[in-house]
């Protein structure tokens, strides 16, 4: 009966994802570093879109457009890369995903102005209502900041959380999410961190010893668009970067930062999902993150940018795979976070892997936020790739029943990493 209800709901939303008609998705499982590297080199040529990142002996999920599928399969066979179909019909899988979410919306609790639920993915309006409420209810520790509007005119909002309004010269922890619009699992990890710092304080030392900046949705235009129009929308929604930007709007915010900008792992094509923009920091959404880093640079100790999927904690340098001078500290704190998560995670997802972004995922990318923050002087800078799709799961959403678990375990990882980071605070 439940399957029938989902299928009936899917029929009601089936027109939404027509843009993905004919698309397929595949599991790919490289068994060597060489296979992983060759797969990474193929990304721009066949417009491959990894929803879940592969690494050696860990399968990833990749979207392939209809006109590239034959070449893609031929490449995999020639390289002897293990692969199998994830979804024969991406549109149909998305329709079913939407129906599951709608079914939860009809049956489960919604935001009541007091506590944000973690039983489903929340639209931008609910996230903003929550952080507005936090700032209003807890003004002694939480300050709402609206530094700018997005390209589309939506306020970009974040919270500054501090026991003494950032007057104590404490180390600063900066966390952002949803720079890539479609990565819906990332904002709940930040709103849950807000909850643990302000509403349900079980680790008081994190407020005693640190100040916090928490940006739940770095790319509100794209996030909203991914809910309403195109599920896999990744970029911003700007239309001022190129003569064809009105036809192909947006820039990949995580390729737009001013660090070896537009040199590798990017595209000059505005229609590409990895378009780096016409210039570094062209996007107001990216400039907001840049300004946060600049404002707090003297005390900024850790920067975390939340992405999905894959179960990775990645650190610089992501443009060439070289290691910064404090690579030992980066790896040590990364492993501390990963081990803390492993102790509480469900068996549904693989254990976190910690490492350099290039050597772990097999392909370089310039202009990324984690590299930029580290280049500016934030000692401990990481990209989280949160847990998600795995073999046997046919949809594209992480099942909403896992949202709370992922939020809770990610917070446990953050707690462990932030506490260990104090060991390196004297280097600032």
GROMACS .gro file of C-alpha atoms in nm:
model
  428
    1UNK     CA    1   0.000   0.000   0.000
    2UNK     CA    2   0.285   0.242   0.084
    3UNK     CA    3   0.454   0.174  -0.252
    4UNK     CA    4   0.124   0.244  -0.431
    5UNK     CA    5   0.084   0.574  -0.244
    6UNK     CA    6   0.435   0.683  -0.341
    7UNK     CA    7   0.373   0.594  -0.707
    8UNK     CA    8   0.047   0.791  -0.708
    9UNK     CA    9   0.225   1.093  -0.564
   10UNK     CA   10   0.502   1.051  -0.818
   11UNK     CA   11   0.250   1.073  -1.100
   12UNK     CA   12   0.138   1.411  -0.968
   13UNK     CA   13   0.490   1.560  -0.978
   14UNK     CA   14   0.612   1.383  -1.290
   15UNK     CA   15   0.629   1.694  -1.507
   16UNK     CA   16   0.882   1.870  -1.284
   17UNK     CA   17   1.198   1.691  -1.397
   18UNK     CA   18   1.156   1.681  -1.775
   19UNK     CA   19   1.499   1.840  -1.817
   20UNK     CA   20   1.651   1.509  -1.703
   21UNK     CA   21   1.465   1.288  -1.950
   22UNK     CA   22   1.706   1.039  -2.107
   23UNK     CA   23   1.973   1.090  -1.842
   24UNK     CA   24   2.121   0.786  -1.670
   25UNK     CA   25   2.333   0.747  -1.360
   26UNK     CA   26   2.604   0.493  -1.297
   27UNK     CA   27   2.806   0.355  -1.014
   28UNK     CA   28   3.178   0.369  -1.091
   29UNK     CA   29   3.432   0.192  -0.873
   30UNK     CA   30   3.797   0.262  -0.961
   31UNK     CA   31   4.036   0.008  -0.814
   32UNK     CA   32   4.361   0.202  -0.857
   33UNK     CA   33   4.483   0.559  -0.821
   34UNK     CA   34   4.550   0.561  -1.196
   35UNK     CA   35   4.190   0.468  -1.276
   36UNK     CA   36   4.066   0.736  -1.035
   37UNK     CA   37   4.287   0.999  -1.199
   38UNK     CA   38   4.177   0.904  -1.551
   39UNK     CA   39   3.815   0.924  -1.443
   40UNK     CA   40   3.876   1.271  -1.303
   41UNK     CA   41   4.035   1.386  -1.627
   42UNK     CA   42   3.724   1.280  -1.816
   43UNK     CA   43   3.488   1.503  -1.615
   44UNK     CA   44   3.504   1.821  -1.830
   45UNK     CA   45   3.503   1.639  -2.164
   46UNK     CA   46   3.187   1.437  -2.105
   47UNK     CA   47   3.024   1.685  -1.864
   48UNK     CA   48   3.021   1.418  -1.594
   49UNK     CA   49   2.839   1.518  -1.280
   50UNK     CA   50   2.939   1.324  -0.969
   51UNK     CA   51   2.653   1.326  -0.721
   52UNK     CA   52   2.853   1.101  -0.490
   53UNK     CA   53   3.231   1.108  -0.525
   54UNK     CA   54   3.432   0.795  -0.599
   55UNK     CA   55   3.769   0.709  -0.454
   56UNK     CA   56   3.984   0.399  -0.481
   57UNK     CA   57   3.767   0.095  -0.405
   58UNK     CA   58   3.475   0.316  -0.306
   59UNK     CA   59   3.203   0.355  -0.573
   60UNK     CA   60   3.063   0.692  -0.664
   61UNK     CA   61   2.745   0.789  -0.849
   62UNK     CA   62   2.774   0.994  -1.167
   63UNK     CA   63   2.508   1.153  -1.388
   64UNK     CA   64   2.562   1.118  -1.762
   65UNK     CA   65   2.370   1.309  -2.027
   66UNK     CA   66   2.215   1.106  -2.311
   67UNK     CA   67   2.459   1.214  -2.582
   68UNK     CA   68   2.763   1.117  -2.371
   69UNK     CA   69   2.650   0.777  -2.247
   70UNK     CA   70   2.797   0.565  -2.525
   71UNK     CA   71   3.138   0.734  -2.501
   72UNK     CA   72   3.130   0.706  -2.123
   73UNK     CA   73   3.066   0.332  -2.123
   74UNK     CA   74   3.331   0.280  -2.389
   75UNK     CA   75   3.584   0.468  -2.174
   76UNK     CA   76   3.502   0.261  -1.865
   77UNK     CA   77   3.538  -0.062  -2.055
   78UNK     CA   78   3.868   0.043  -2.213
   79UNK     CA   79   4.006   0.148  -1.873
   80UNK     CA   80   3.865  -0.166  -1.708
   81UNK     CA   81   3.684   0.043  -1.446
   82UNK     CA   82   3.414  -0.150  -1.266
   83UNK     CA   83   3.071   0.004  -1.322
   84UNK     CA   84   2.699  -0.069  -1.316
   85UNK     CA   85   2.375   0.122  -1.364
   86UNK     CA   86   2.243   0.323  -1.073
   87UNK     CA   87   1.930   0.456  -1.246
   88UNK     CA   88   1.811   0.378  -1.598
   89UNK     CA   89   1.577   0.678  -1.582
   90UNK     CA   90   1.694   0.974  -1.376
   91UNK     CA   91   1.368   1.162  -1.422
   92UNK     CA   92   1.163   0.870  -1.293
   93UNK     CA   93   1.390   0.831  -0.989
   94UNK     CA   94   1.355   1.202  -0.910
   95UNK     CA   95   0.977   1.179  -0.937
   96UNK     CA   96   0.977   0.901  -0.679
   97UNK     CA   97   1.214   1.097  -0.454
   98UNK     CA   98   0.980   1.396  -0.466
   99UNK     CA   99   0.683   1.178  -0.384
  100UNK     CA  100   0.859   1.039  -0.076
  101UNK     CA  101   0.936   1.392   0.046
  102UNK     CA  102   0.579   1.507  -0.022
  103UNK     CA  103   0.440   1.208   0.165
  104UNK     CA  104   0.650   1.303   0.469
  105UNK     CA  105   0.534   1.664   0.439
  106UNK     CA  106   0.174   1.552   0.453
  107UNK     CA  107   0.219   1.325   0.753
  108UNK     CA  108   0.502   1.454   0.971
  109UNK     CA  109   0.558   1.757   1.190
  110UNK     CA  110   0.660   2.090   1.039
  111UNK     CA  111   0.843   2.392   1.175
  112UNK     CA  112   0.624   2.556   1.437
  113UNK     CA  113   0.832   2.864   1.502
  114UNK     CA  114   1.015   2.700   1.791
  115UNK     CA  115   1.215   2.401   1.675
  116UNK     CA  116   1.319   2.307   1.324
  117UNK     CA  117   1.235   1.944   1.237
  118UNK     CA  118   1.493   1.699   1.107
  119UNK     CA  119   1.250   1.458   0.945
  120UNK     CA  120   1.263   1.618   0.600
  121UNK     CA  121   1.450   1.864   0.381
  122UNK     CA  122   1.354   2.221   0.463
  123UNK     CA  123   1.298   2.504   0.214
  124UNK     CA  124   1.493   2.827   0.251
  125UNK     CA  125   1.203   3.006   0.420
  126UNK     CA  126   1.195   2.757   0.707
  127UNK     CA  127   1.572   2.777   0.761
  128UNK     CA  128   1.552   3.156   0.770
  129UNK     CA  129   1.257   3.152   1.010
  130UNK     CA  130   1.462   2.934   1.241
  131UNK     CA  131   1.775   3.150   1.251
  132UNK     CA  132   1.559   3.463   1.284
  133UNK     CA  133   1.392   3.302   1.586
  134UNK     CA  134   1.726   3.205   1.740
  135UNK     CA  135   1.858   3.561   1.713
  136UNK     CA  136   1.538   3.704   1.861
  137UNK     CA  137   1.509   3.453   2.146
  138UNK     CA  138   1.877   3.434   2.243
  139UNK     CA  139   2.022   3.783   2.182
  140UNK     CA  140   2.280   3.737   2.457
  141UNK     CA  141   2.470   3.481   2.247
  142UNK     CA  142   2.330   3.492   1.891
  143UNK     CA  143   2.349   3.785   1.650
  144UNK     CA  144   2.185   3.773   1.308
  145UNK     CA  145   2.392   3.924   1.028
  146UNK     CA  146   2.255   4.004   0.682
  147UNK     CA  147   2.562   4.137   0.498
  148UNK     CA  148   2.414   4.145   0.147
  149UNK     CA  149   2.143   4.024  -0.083
  150UNK     CA  150   2.206   3.748  -0.332
  151UNK     CA  151   2.215   3.821  -0.705
  152UNK     CA  152   1.842   3.745  -0.711
  153UNK     CA  153   1.770   3.977  -0.419
  154UNK     CA  154   1.736   3.721  -0.140
  155UNK     CA  155   1.898   3.819   0.190
  156UNK     CA  156   2.207   3.613   0.277
  157UNK     CA  157   2.189   3.543   0.650
  158UNK     CA  158   2.425   3.402   0.906
  159UNK     CA  159   2.457   3.387   1.283
  160UNK     CA  160   2.746   3.502   1.500
  161UNK     CA  161   2.741   3.301   1.820
  162UNK     CA  162   2.951   3.421   2.110
  163UNK     CA  163   2.927   3.464   2.486
  164UNK     CA  164   3.089   3.807   2.470
  165UNK     CA  165   2.998   3.937   2.122
  166UNK     CA  166   3.342   3.851   1.977
  167UNK     CA  167   3.519   4.080   2.224
  168UNK     CA  168   3.734   3.816   2.393
  169UNK     CA  169   3.986   3.745   2.118
  170UNK     CA  170   3.885   3.380   2.112
  171UNK     CA  171   3.958   3.141   1.825
  172UNK     CA  172   3.684   3.163   1.562
  173UNK     CA  173   3.517   2.865   1.393
  174UNK     CA  174   3.350   2.934   1.056
  175UNK     CA  175   3.105   2.688   0.899
  176UNK     CA  176   2.907   2.731   0.579
  177UNK     CA  177   2.677   2.506   0.377
  178UNK     CA  178   2.483   2.487   0.050
  179UNK     CA  179   2.731   2.676  -0.166
  180UNK     CA  180   2.631   2.401  -0.408
  181UNK     CA  181   2.257   2.447  -0.423
  182UNK     CA  182   2.146   2.086  -0.463
  183UNK     CA  183   2.330   1.956  -0.157
  184UNK     CA  184   2.025   1.964   0.068
  185UNK     CA  185   2.175   1.755   0.347
  186UNK     CA  186   2.428   2.029   0.427
  187UNK     CA  187   2.208   2.303   0.585
  188UNK     CA  188   2.070   2.068   0.853
  189UNK     CA  189   2.423   2.006   0.982
  190UNK     CA  190   2.466   2.381   1.034
  191UNK     CA  191   2.123   2.445   1.187
  192UNK     CA  192   2.188   2.152   1.420
  193UNK     CA  193   2.519   2.309   1.524
  194UNK     CA  194   2.326   2.628   1.602
  195UNK     CA  195   2.083   2.424   1.810
  196UNK     CA  196   2.367   2.264   2.008
  197UNK     CA  197   2.547   2.592   2.067
  198UNK     CA  198   2.241   2.790   2.172
  199UNK     CA  199   1.937   2.579   2.261
  200UNK     CA  200   2.065   2.245   2.388
  201UNK     CA  201   2.411   2.323   2.522
  202UNK     CA  202   2.573   1.996   2.623
  203UNK     CA  203   2.929   2.108   2.538
  204UNK     CA  204   2.958   2.444   2.719
  205UNK     CA  205   3.334   2.458   2.661
  206UNK     CA  206   3.267   2.524   2.293
  207UNK     CA  207   3.112   2.859   2.382
  208UNK     CA  208   3.359   2.931   2.659
  209UNK     CA  209   3.663   2.877   2.439
  210UNK     CA  210   3.546   2.969   2.086
  211UNK     CA  211   3.339   3.214   1.886
  212UNK     CA  212   3.131   3.083   1.595
  213UNK     CA  213   3.004   3.200   1.257
  214UNK     CA  214   2.739   2.975   1.102
  215UNK     CA  215   2.607   3.030   0.748
  216UNK     CA  216   2.343   2.762   0.673
  217UNK     CA  217   2.273   2.856   0.309
  218UNK     CA  218   2.556   3.029   0.126
  219UNK     CA  219   2.375   3.019  -0.209
  220UNK     CA  220   2.008   3.104  -0.143
  221UNK     CA  221   1.916   3.170  -0.508
  222UNK     CA  222   2.042   2.832  -0.621
  223UNK     CA  223   1.906   2.649  -0.316
  224UNK     CA  224   1.558   2.785  -0.374
  225UNK     CA  225   1.579   2.710  -0.747
  226UNK     CA  226   1.681   2.349  -0.680
  227UNK     CA  227   1.366   2.302  -0.471
  228UNK     CA  228   1.133   2.463  -0.720
  229UNK     CA  229   1.275   2.399  -1.069
  230UNK     CA  230   1.586   2.185  -1.123
  231UNK     CA  231   1.679   1.932  -0.857
  232UNK     CA  232   2.045   1.905  -0.964
  233UNK     CA  233   2.107   2.279  -0.989
  234UNK     CA  234   2.452   2.342  -0.845
  235UNK     CA  235   2.553   2.700  -0.925
  236UNK     CA  236   2.445   3.048  -0.830
  237UNK     CA  237   2.184   3.220  -1.049
  238UNK     CA  238   2.376   3.526  -1.174
  239UNK     CA  239   2.325   3.641  -1.532
  240UNK     CA  240   2.600   3.903  -1.564
  241UNK     CA  241   2.909   3.689  -1.624
  242UNK     CA  242   2.899   3.622  -1.997
  243UNK     CA  243   2.694   3.720  -2.305
  244UNK     CA  244   2.519   3.382  -2.280
  245UNK     CA  245   2.461   3.395  -1.903
  246UNK     CA  246   2.092   3.463  -1.946
  247UNK     CA  247   2.061   3.132  -2.127
  248UNK     CA  248   2.301   2.956  -1.891
  249UNK     CA  249   2.294   3.141  -1.560
  250UNK     CA  250   2.515   3.095  -1.261
  251UNK     CA  251   2.870   3.025  -1.148
  252UNK     CA  252   3.009   2.737  -0.944
  253UNK     CA  253   3.078   2.917  -0.619
  254UNK     CA  254   3.333   2.655  -0.519
  255UNK     CA  255   3.539   2.740  -0.828
  256UNK     CA  256   3.505   3.119  -0.793
  257UNK     CA  257   3.740   3.190  -0.501
  258UNK     CA  258   4.057   3.385  -0.570
  259UNK     CA  259   4.314   3.109  -0.537
  260UNK     CA  260   4.483   2.989  -0.858
  261UNK     CA  261   4.144   3.079  -1.006
  262UNK     CA  262   4.026   2.911  -1.327
  263UNK     CA  263   4.345   2.714  -1.387
  264UNK     CA  264   4.237   2.351  -1.346
  265UNK     CA  265   3.918   2.155  -1.284
  266UNK     CA  266   3.704   2.443  -1.406
  267UNK     CA  267   3.536   2.556  -1.726
  268UNK     CA  268   3.506   2.877  -1.926
  269UNK     CA  269   3.171   2.762  -2.060
  270UNK     CA  270   2.882   2.935  -1.876
  271UNK     CA  271   2.664   2.630  -1.938
  272UNK     CA  272   2.903   2.406  -1.746
  273UNK     CA  273   2.831   2.312  -1.385
  274UNK     CA  274   3.195   2.398  -1.304
  275UNK     CA  275   3.197   2.740  -1.472
  276UNK     CA  276   3.442   2.955  -1.272
  277UNK     CA  277   3.285   3.291  -1.363
  278UNK     CA  278   3.426   3.585  -1.553
  279UNK     CA  279   3.661   3.680  -1.268
  280UNK     CA  280   3.744   3.563  -0.916
  281UNK     CA  281   3.492   3.662  -0.651
  282UNK     CA  282   3.245   3.767  -0.918
  283UNK     CA  283   2.960   3.622  -0.710
  284UNK     CA  284   2.815   3.815  -0.418
  285UNK     CA  285   2.759   3.482  -0.242
  286UNK     CA  286   3.131   3.408  -0.262
  287UNK     CA  287   3.220   3.760  -0.151
  288UNK     CA  288   3.012   3.713   0.164
  289UNK     CA  289   3.226   3.412   0.261
  290UNK     CA  290   3.541   3.601   0.163
  291UNK     CA  291   3.441   3.895   0.382
  292UNK     CA  292   3.370   3.669   0.680
  293UNK     CA  293   3.716   3.518   0.649
  294UNK     CA  294   3.877   3.862   0.607
  295UNK     CA  295   3.692   4.017   0.901
  296UNK     CA  296   3.794   3.740   1.140
  297UNK     CA  297   4.128   3.644   0.993
  298UNK     CA  298   4.330   3.731   1.301
  299UNK     CA  299   4.140   3.476   1.508
  300UNK     CA  300   3.999   3.233   1.254
  301UNK     CA  301   4.122   2.887   1.353
  302UNK     CA  302   3.898   2.649   1.159
  303UNK     CA  303   3.690   2.674   0.844
  304UNK     CA  304   3.448   2.398   0.745
  305UNK     CA  305   3.252   2.404   0.421
  306UNK     CA  306   2.980   2.140   0.405
  307UNK     CA  307   2.919   1.946   0.083
  308UNK     CA  308   2.779   1.608  -0.023
  309UNK     CA  309   2.806   1.317  -0.088
  310UNK     CA  310   3.085   1.073  -0.015
  311UNK     CA  311   3.192   1.052   0.354
  312UNK     CA  312   3.519   1.242   0.316
  313UNK     CA  313   3.703   1.508   0.513
  314UNK     CA  314   3.933   1.684   0.266
  315UNK     CA  315   4.207   1.941   0.312
  316UNK     CA  316   4.439   2.153   0.087
  317UNK     CA  317   4.581   2.182  -0.158
  318UNK     CA  318   4.300   2.093  -0.395
  319UNK     CA  319   4.448   2.241  -0.711
  320UNK     CA  320   4.761   2.026  -0.738
  321UNK     CA  321   4.763   1.768  -0.457
  322UNK     CA  322   5.062   1.916  -0.279
  323UNK     CA  323   5.058   1.948   0.100
  324UNK     CA  324   5.079   2.267   0.305
  325UNK     CA  325   5.339   2.302   0.582
  326UNK     CA  326   5.089   2.212   0.853
  327UNK     CA  327   4.966   1.898   0.676
  328UNK     CA  328   5.030   1.690   0.988
  329UNK     CA  329   4.798   1.910   1.195
  330UNK     CA  330   4.536   1.910   0.920
  331UNK     CA  331   4.544   1.532   0.900
  332UNK     CA  332   4.549   1.484   1.276
  333UNK     CA  333   4.242   1.703   1.336
  334UNK     CA  334   4.067   1.551   1.035
  335UNK     CA  335   4.119   1.200   1.169
  336UNK     CA  336   3.997   1.315   1.511
  337UNK     CA  337   3.670   1.428   1.350
  338UNK     CA  338   3.636   1.113   1.142
  339UNK     CA  339   3.703   0.879   1.435
  340UNK     CA  340   3.445   1.056   1.650
  341UNK     CA  341   3.185   1.009   1.377
  342UNK     CA  342   3.279   0.645   1.327
  343UNK     CA  343   3.206   0.578   1.694
  344UNK     CA  344   2.841   0.682   1.656
  345UNK     CA  345   2.751   0.633   1.291
  346UNK     CA  346   2.500   0.382   1.161
  347UNK     CA  347   2.628   0.094   0.948
  348UNK     CA  348   2.437   0.230   0.647
  349UNK     CA  349   2.724   0.446   0.529
  350UNK     CA  350   3.097   0.397   0.479
  351UNK     CA  351   3.349   0.533   0.723
  352UNK     CA  352   3.492   0.876   0.654
  353UNK     CA  353   3.816   0.893   0.464
  354UNK     CA  354   4.051   1.179   0.551
  355UNK     CA  355   4.307   1.321   0.314
  356UNK     CA  356   4.424   1.570   0.059
  357UNK     CA  357   4.143   1.665  -0.180
  358UNK     CA  358   4.328   1.562  -0.497
  359UNK     CA  359   4.483   1.236  -0.382
  360UNK     CA  360   4.157   1.126  -0.222
  361UNK     CA  361   3.914   1.211  -0.502
  362UNK     CA  362   4.153   1.185  -0.795
  363UNK     CA  363   4.102   1.519  -0.965
  364UNK     CA  364   4.225   1.875  -0.901
  365UNK     CA  365   4.004   2.183  -0.883
  366UNK     CA  366   4.110   2.545  -0.848
  367UNK     CA  367   3.923   2.830  -0.684
  368UNK     CA  368   3.779   2.620  -0.402
  369UNK     CA  369   3.671   2.766  -0.069
  370UNK     CA  370   3.880   2.534   0.151
  371UNK     CA  371   4.199   2.628  -0.038
  372UNK     CA  372   4.116   2.998  -0.034
  373UNK     CA  373   4.056   3.004   0.342
  374UNK     CA  374   4.382   2.820   0.406
  375UNK     CA  375   4.575   3.047   0.170
  376UNK     CA  376   4.440   3.350   0.357
  377UNK     CA  377   4.570   3.209   0.685
  378UNK     CA  378   4.302   2.987   0.840
  379UNK     CA  379   4.519   2.700   0.969
  380UNK     CA  380   4.257   2.423   0.974
  381UNK     CA  381   4.046   2.436   0.659
  382UNK     CA  382   3.833   2.143   0.541
  383UNK     CA  383   3.565   2.033   0.301
  384UNK     CA  384   3.321   1.784   0.448
  385UNK     CA  385   3.159   1.551   0.196
  386UNK     CA  386   2.871   1.422   0.405
  387UNK     CA  387   2.747   1.062   0.387
  388UNK     CA  388   2.485   0.977   0.130
  389UNK     CA  389   2.427   0.754  -0.167
  390UNK     CA  390   2.566   0.405  -0.165
  391UNK     CA  391   2.532   0.082  -0.356
  392UNK     CA  392   2.174  -0.044  -0.367
  393UNK     CA  393   2.009   0.296  -0.323
  394UNK     CA  394   1.824   0.393  -0.639
  395UNK     CA  395   1.722   0.751  -0.565
  396UNK     CA  396   1.916   1.076  -0.545
  397UNK     CA  397   1.817   1.211  -0.205
  398UNK     CA  398   1.969   1.078   0.109
  399UNK     CA  399   1.658   0.923   0.260
  400UNK     CA  400   1.503   1.189   0.491
  401UNK     CA  401   1.497   0.942   0.779
  402UNK     CA  402   1.877   0.982   0.799
  403UNK     CA  403   1.883   1.363   0.821
  404UNK     CA  404   1.884   1.373   1.200
  405UNK     CA  405   2.147   1.100   1.225
  406UNK     CA  406   2.380   1.277   0.982
  407UNK     CA  407   2.328   1.609   1.163
  408UNK     CA  408   2.398   1.458   1.503
  409UNK     CA  409   2.704   1.259   1.401
  410UNK     CA  410   2.848   1.555   1.208
  411UNK     CA  411   2.814   1.769   1.519
  412UNK     CA  412   2.999   1.504   1.720
  413UNK     CA  413   3.277   1.517   1.462
  414UNK     CA  414   3.289   1.896   1.477
  415UNK     CA  415   3.308   1.889   1.857
  416UNK     CA  416   3.605   1.652   1.847
  417UNK     CA  417   3.786   1.852   1.580
  418UNK     CA  418   3.728   2.189   1.743
  419UNK     CA  419   3.850   2.065   2.079
  420UNK     CA  420   4.163   1.921   1.922
  421UNK     CA  421   4.218   2.244   1.728
  422UNK     CA  422   4.300   2.427   2.051
  423UNK     CA  423   4.631   2.245   2.040
  424UNK     CA  424   4.717   2.453   1.733
  425UNK     CA  425   4.556   2.784   1.833
  426UNK     CA  426   4.888   2.926   1.951
  427UNK     CA  427   5.012   2.917   1.592
  428UNK     CA  428   4.770   3.191   1.492
   0.00000   0.00000   0.00000
